[in-house]
Coordinates of C-alpha atoms in Angstrom, one line a residue:
X4 CA -20.6 9.3 4.6
X5 CA -19.0 6.3 6.1
X6 CA -15.5 7.3 7.5
X7 CA -14.3 3.7 7.2
X8 CA -15.4 2.7 3.7
X9 CA -13.1 -0.4 3.7
X10 CA -13.7 -1.6 7.2
X11 CA -16.5 -4.2 6.4
X12 CA -14.9 -5.7 3.4
X13 CA -11.5 -6.0 5.1
X14 CA -13.1 -7.7 8.1
X15 CA -14.6 -10.3 5.8
X16 CA -11.1 -10.7 4.1
X17 CA -9.5 -11.2 7.5
X18 CA -12.0 -13.7 8.5
X19 CA -11.7 -15.7 5.3
X20 CA -7.9 -15.7 5.5
X21 CA -8.0 -16.8 9.1
X22 CA -10.3 -19.7 8.3
X23 CA -8.0 -20.7 5.4
X24 CA -5.0 -20.7 7.7
X25 CA -6.7 -22.8 10.4
X26 CA -7.9 -25.3 7.7
X27 CA -4.4 -25.5 6.2
X28 CA -2.8 -25.9 9.7
X29 CA -5.2 -28.6 10.7
X30 CA -4.1 -30.7 7.8
X31 CA -0.8 -31.2 9.6
X32 CA -2.0 -31.3 13.2
X33 CA -1.8 -35.1 13.3
X34 CA 1.9 -34.6 13.4
X35 CA 1.5 -31.7 16.0
X36 CA 5.0 -30.5 15.5
X37 CA 6.2 -27.2 16.8
X38 CA 7.3 -24.7 14.2
X39 CA 10.9 -24.8 13.2
X40 CA 12.9 -21.8 14.6
X41 CA 16.3 -23.0 13.6
X42 CA 18.5 -21.2 11.1
X43 CA 16.8 -22.5 8.1
X44 CA 16.4 -20.6 4.9
X45 CA 12.9 -20.6 3.3
X46 CA 11.0 -19.2 0.4
X47 CA 7.4 -19.1 -0.8
X48 CA 4.5 -17.4 -2.4
X49 CA 1.6 -15.4 -1.1
X50 CA -1.7 -13.7 -2.2
X51 CA -4.1 -11.4 -0.5
X52 CA -5.8 -8.1 -0.5
X53 CA -4.4 -4.6 -0.2
X54 CA -6.0 -1.2 0.3
X55 CA -4.5 2.2 -0.6
X56 CA -4.7 5.2 1.7
X57 CA -4.0 8.3 -0.3
X58 CA -4.5 12.0 0.5
X59 CA -3.9 15.1 -1.6
X60 CA -3.5 18.6 -0.1
X61 CA -4.3 21.7 -2.1
X62 CA -1.6 23.7 -0.5
X63 CA -2.6 27.2 -1.6
X64 CA -6.2 26.6 -2.6
X65 CA -5.8 26.4 -6.4
X66 CA -8.4 23.7 -7.2
X67 CA -10.8 24.4 -4.3
X68 CA -10.4 28.1 -4.8
X69 CA -9.6 30.1 -1.8
X70 CA -9.3 27.2 0.7
X71 CA -5.5 26.7 1.2
X72 CA -4.6 23.5 2.9
X73 CA -7.9 21.7 1.9
X74 CA -7.3 18.0 1.6
X75 CA -9.0 15.1 -0.1
X76 CA -8.8 11.4 0.9
X77 CA -9.2 8.8 -1.9
X78 CA -9.0 5.0 -1.4
X79 CA -9.5 1.7 -3.1
X80 CA -8.7 -1.9 -2.7
X81 CA -7.4 -4.7 -4.9
X82 CA -5.7 -8.1 -5.0
X83 CA -2.0 -8.7 -4.7
X84 CA 0.4 -11.6 -5.1
X85 CA 4.1 -12.1 -4.9
X86 CA 7.1 -14.1 -3.6
X87 CA 9.2 -14.0 -0.4
X88 CA 12.4 -15.4 0.9
X89 CA 13.9 -15.4 4.4
X90 CA 16.2 -16.8 7.0
X91 CA 15.8 -17.6 10.7
X92 CA 18.6 -17.2 13.2
X93 CA 19.2 -16.5 16.9
X94 CA 20.9 -13.5 18.3
X95 CA 21.6 -13.4 22.1
X96 CA 19.1 -16.1 22.5
X97 CA 16.4 -14.2 20.7
X98 CA 14.9 -16.0 17.6
X99 CA 14.9 -13.6 14.7
X100 CA 14.0 -13.6 11.0
X101 CA 15.1 -11.6 8.0
X102 CA 12.8 -11.5 5.0
X103 CA 12.6 -9.9 1.6
X104 CA 9.6 -9.9 -0.7
X105 CA 8.1 -8.5 -3.9
X106 CA 4.5 -8.1 -4.9
X107 CA 2.3 -6.9 -7.8
X108 CA -1.4 -6.1 -7.8
X109 CA -4.2 -4.0 -9.0
X110 CA -3.7 -1.0 -6.7
X111 CA -5.1 2.2 -8.1
X112 CA -7.4 4.9 -6.6
X113 CA -9.0 8.0 -8.0
X114 CA -11.4 10.8 -7.2
X115 CA -12.9 13.7 -9.3
X116 CA -13.6 15.8 -6.2
X117 CA -10.3 17.7 -6.1
X118 CA -12.5 20.6 -7.2
X119 CA -15.7 19.6 -5.3
X120 CA -17.9 22.2 -7.2
X121 CA -16.8 21.8 -10.8
X122 CA -15.8 18.0 -10.6
X123 CA -13.5 18.7 -13.5
X124 CA -10.2 17.7 -11.8
X125 CA -9.3 14.1 -11.2
X126 CA -6.5 12.9 -9.0
X127 CA -5.2 9.3 -9.4
X128 CA -2.6 7.2 -7.8
X129 CA -1.4 3.8 -9.0
X130 CA 1.0 1.6 -7.1
X131 CA 2.7 -0.6 -9.7
X132 CA 5.0 -2.8 -7.6
X133 CA 6.3 -3.1 -4.0
X134 CA 9.4 -4.7 -2.5
X135 CA 10.2 -4.9 1.2
X136 CA 13.2 -5.9 3.4
X137 CA 12.3 -6.6 7.0
X138 CA 13.8 -7.9 10.3
X139 CA 11.6 -9.3 13.1
X140 CA 11.3 -11.3 16.2
X141 CA 9.2 -14.5 16.7
X142 CA 7.8 -16.5 19.5
X143 CA 6.4 -20.0 19.5
X144 CA 3.2 -21.0 21.3
X145 CA 2.6 -24.7 20.8
X146 CA 2.3 -25.4 17.1
X147 CA 1.8 -21.7 16.2
X148 CA 4.6 -19.2 15.7
X149 CA 3.9 -15.5 16.2
X150 CA 6.1 -12.9 14.6
X151 CA 6.4 -9.2 14.1
X152 CA 8.6 -7.4 11.5
X153 CA 9.6 -3.9 10.4
X154 CA 11.9 -2.5 7.8
X155 CA 12.2 -0.7 4.5
X156 CA 9.7 -0.6 1.6
X157 CA 10.3 0.5 -2.0
X158 CA 7.5 1.1 -4.5
X159 CA 6.9 2.4 -8.0
X160 CA 4.1 5.0 -7.8
X161 CA 2.3 6.8 -10.5
X162 CA 0.5 10.0 -9.5
X163 CA -1.5 12.4 -11.7
X164 CA -4.0 15.3 -11.6
X165 CA -6.0 15.7 -14.8
X166 CA -7.9 19.0 -15.4
X167 CA -10.7 19.0 -18.0
X168 CA -11.6 22.4 -19.5
X169 CA -14.8 23.0 -21.4
X170 CA -17.0 25.9 -22.5
X171 CA -20.1 26.8 -24.4
X172 CA -18.3 26.6 -27.7
X173 CA -15.4 24.5 -26.6
X174 CA -15.4 20.7 -26.5
X175 CA -14.1 19.1 -23.2
X176 CA -10.3 18.7 -23.4
X177 CA -7.4 18.1 -21.0
X178 CA -5.6 21.3 -19.9
X179 CA -2.0 20.2 -19.7
X180 CA -0.9 23.4 -18.0
X181 CA -3.2 22.6 -15.0
X182 CA -2.4 18.9 -15.0
X183 CA 0.6 16.7 -14.1
X184 CA 1.7 13.1 -14.3
X185 CA 4.7 11.8 -12.4
X186 CA 6.2 8.4 -12.0
X187 CA 8.7 7.9 -9.1
X188 CA 10.3 5.2 -7.1
X189 CA 9.6 5.9 -3.4
X190 CA 11.3 4.6 -0.3
X191 CA 9.3 4.3 2.9
X192 CA 8.8 2.1 6.0
X193 CA 6.9 -1.1 6.7
X194 CA 5.7 -2.8 9.8
X195 CA 3.6 -5.9 10.3
X196 CA 2.7 -9.0 12.3
X197 CA 1.5 -12.5 11.6
X198 CA 1.3 -16.1 12.6
X199 CA 2.3 -19.3 10.9
X200 CA 2.2 -23.1 11.6
X201 CA 3.7 -26.3 10.3
X202 CA 1.6 -27.7 7.5
X203 CA 3.5 -30.8 6.5
X204 CA 7.2 -31.8 6.6
X205 CA 9.1 -28.7 5.3
X206 CA 6.0 -26.7 4.4
X207 CA 4.5 -23.9 6.6
X208 CA 1.4 -21.7 6.1
X209 CA 1.2 -18.1 7.3
X210 CA -1.3 -15.3 7.7
X211 CA 0.1 -11.8 8.1
X212 CA -0.7 -8.1 7.8
X213 CA 1.6 -5.3 6.7
X214 CA 1.3 -1.5 6.8
X215 CA 3.5 0.7 4.6
X216 CA 4.0 4.5 4.4
X217 CA 5.8 6.2 1.5
X218 CA 5.5 9.7 2.9
X219 CA 4.6 12.9 1.1
X220 CA 5.6 14.2 -2.3
X221 CA 5.1 17.6 -3.9
X222 CA 3.8 18.2 -7.4
X223 CA 2.8 21.4 -9.3
X224 CA 0.2 22.5 -11.8
X225 CA -0.3 25.9 -13.5
X226 CA 3.1 25.2 -15.0
X227 CA 3.2 28.5 -17.0
X228 CA 2.4 30.6 -13.9
X229 CA -0.4 32.4 -15.8
X230 CA -2.9 32.0 -12.9
X231 CA -2.8 32.8 -9.2
X232 CA -2.6 29.9 -6.7
X233 CA -5.4 31.4 -4.7
X234 CA -7.2 34.8 -4.2
X235 CA -4.6 37.5 -4.0
X236 CA -1.7 35.0 -4.4
X237 CA 1.2 35.2 -6.7
X238 CA 1.1 34.1 -10.4
X239 CA 3.4 31.1 -10.4
X240 CA 3.3 27.2 -10.4
X241 CA 0.9 25.9 -7.7
X242 CA 1.7 23.0 -5.4
X243 CA -0.2 19.9 -4.4
X244 CA 1.1 17.6 -1.7
X245 CA 0.3 13.8 -1.9
X246 CA 0.6 11.3 0.9
X247 CA 0.6 7.6 0.0
X248 CA 0.2 4.6 2.4
X249 CA -0.8 1.0 1.9
X250 CA -2.2 -1.9 4.0
X251 CA -1.9 -5.6 3.0
X252 CA -3.4 -8.8 4.4
X253 CA -2.0 -11.9 2.8
X254 CA -2.0 -15.7 3.1
X255 CA 1.2 -17.5 2.2
X256 CA 3.0 -20.8 2.0
X257 CA 6.7 -21.3 2.5
X258 CA 9.2 -24.2 2.1
X259 CA 12.2 -24.7 4.4
X260 CA 15.3 -25.8 2.7
X261 CA 17.5 -28.5 4.1
X262 CA 14.7 -30.3 6.0

């Protein structure tokens, strides 16, 4: 099994976006102006690709019976798009930027290998929307502006485990006692870096990457407590622990107001 299932497609995405940025930047190179690092406010739109990095831990070995702490990674990728706004300023001679953004996309991942033998339990995570607020520093090199940012990320995340029961004389059906579905708004952290260049007049084009981590959340199945959470364990609700992270590569265009 390839331990980096998204490595090749993401390399292609990065290359495509980089070529797009260089092409857009070259359209304004005849003017060869350095990027604007003044206190201008700006806003724009972006689109790109994101990949989810999820892990579920069977804390007491309920699904993968008798293997407490067993974990399963499940990933997927999708397209995202959104809007951003920001402001540049200087503090103690250091050029800074403050930015906020919001994005939507098709960001869901699932796996039916929570019970790797029966394949009757499916875990799924869907990230419905994301918003970030970041502060960063920037540095101009000729017509290109390099920047790095970090801050807070907020996301609406749906998580579920669905258990399917069946038998010789029983049609397959969802067992709600051994399933769960939770929708929560999570707060995490975000960090990233990118580059941008003047395109024409008040327009700039950028390429950036962001990584977000929303931490771990705990969810339970066996709600009635009628089964044990593992061999010799107590009869009570049984916990799963889910970790959600996200990476984004996006190409954007912004407009500087007042120029």
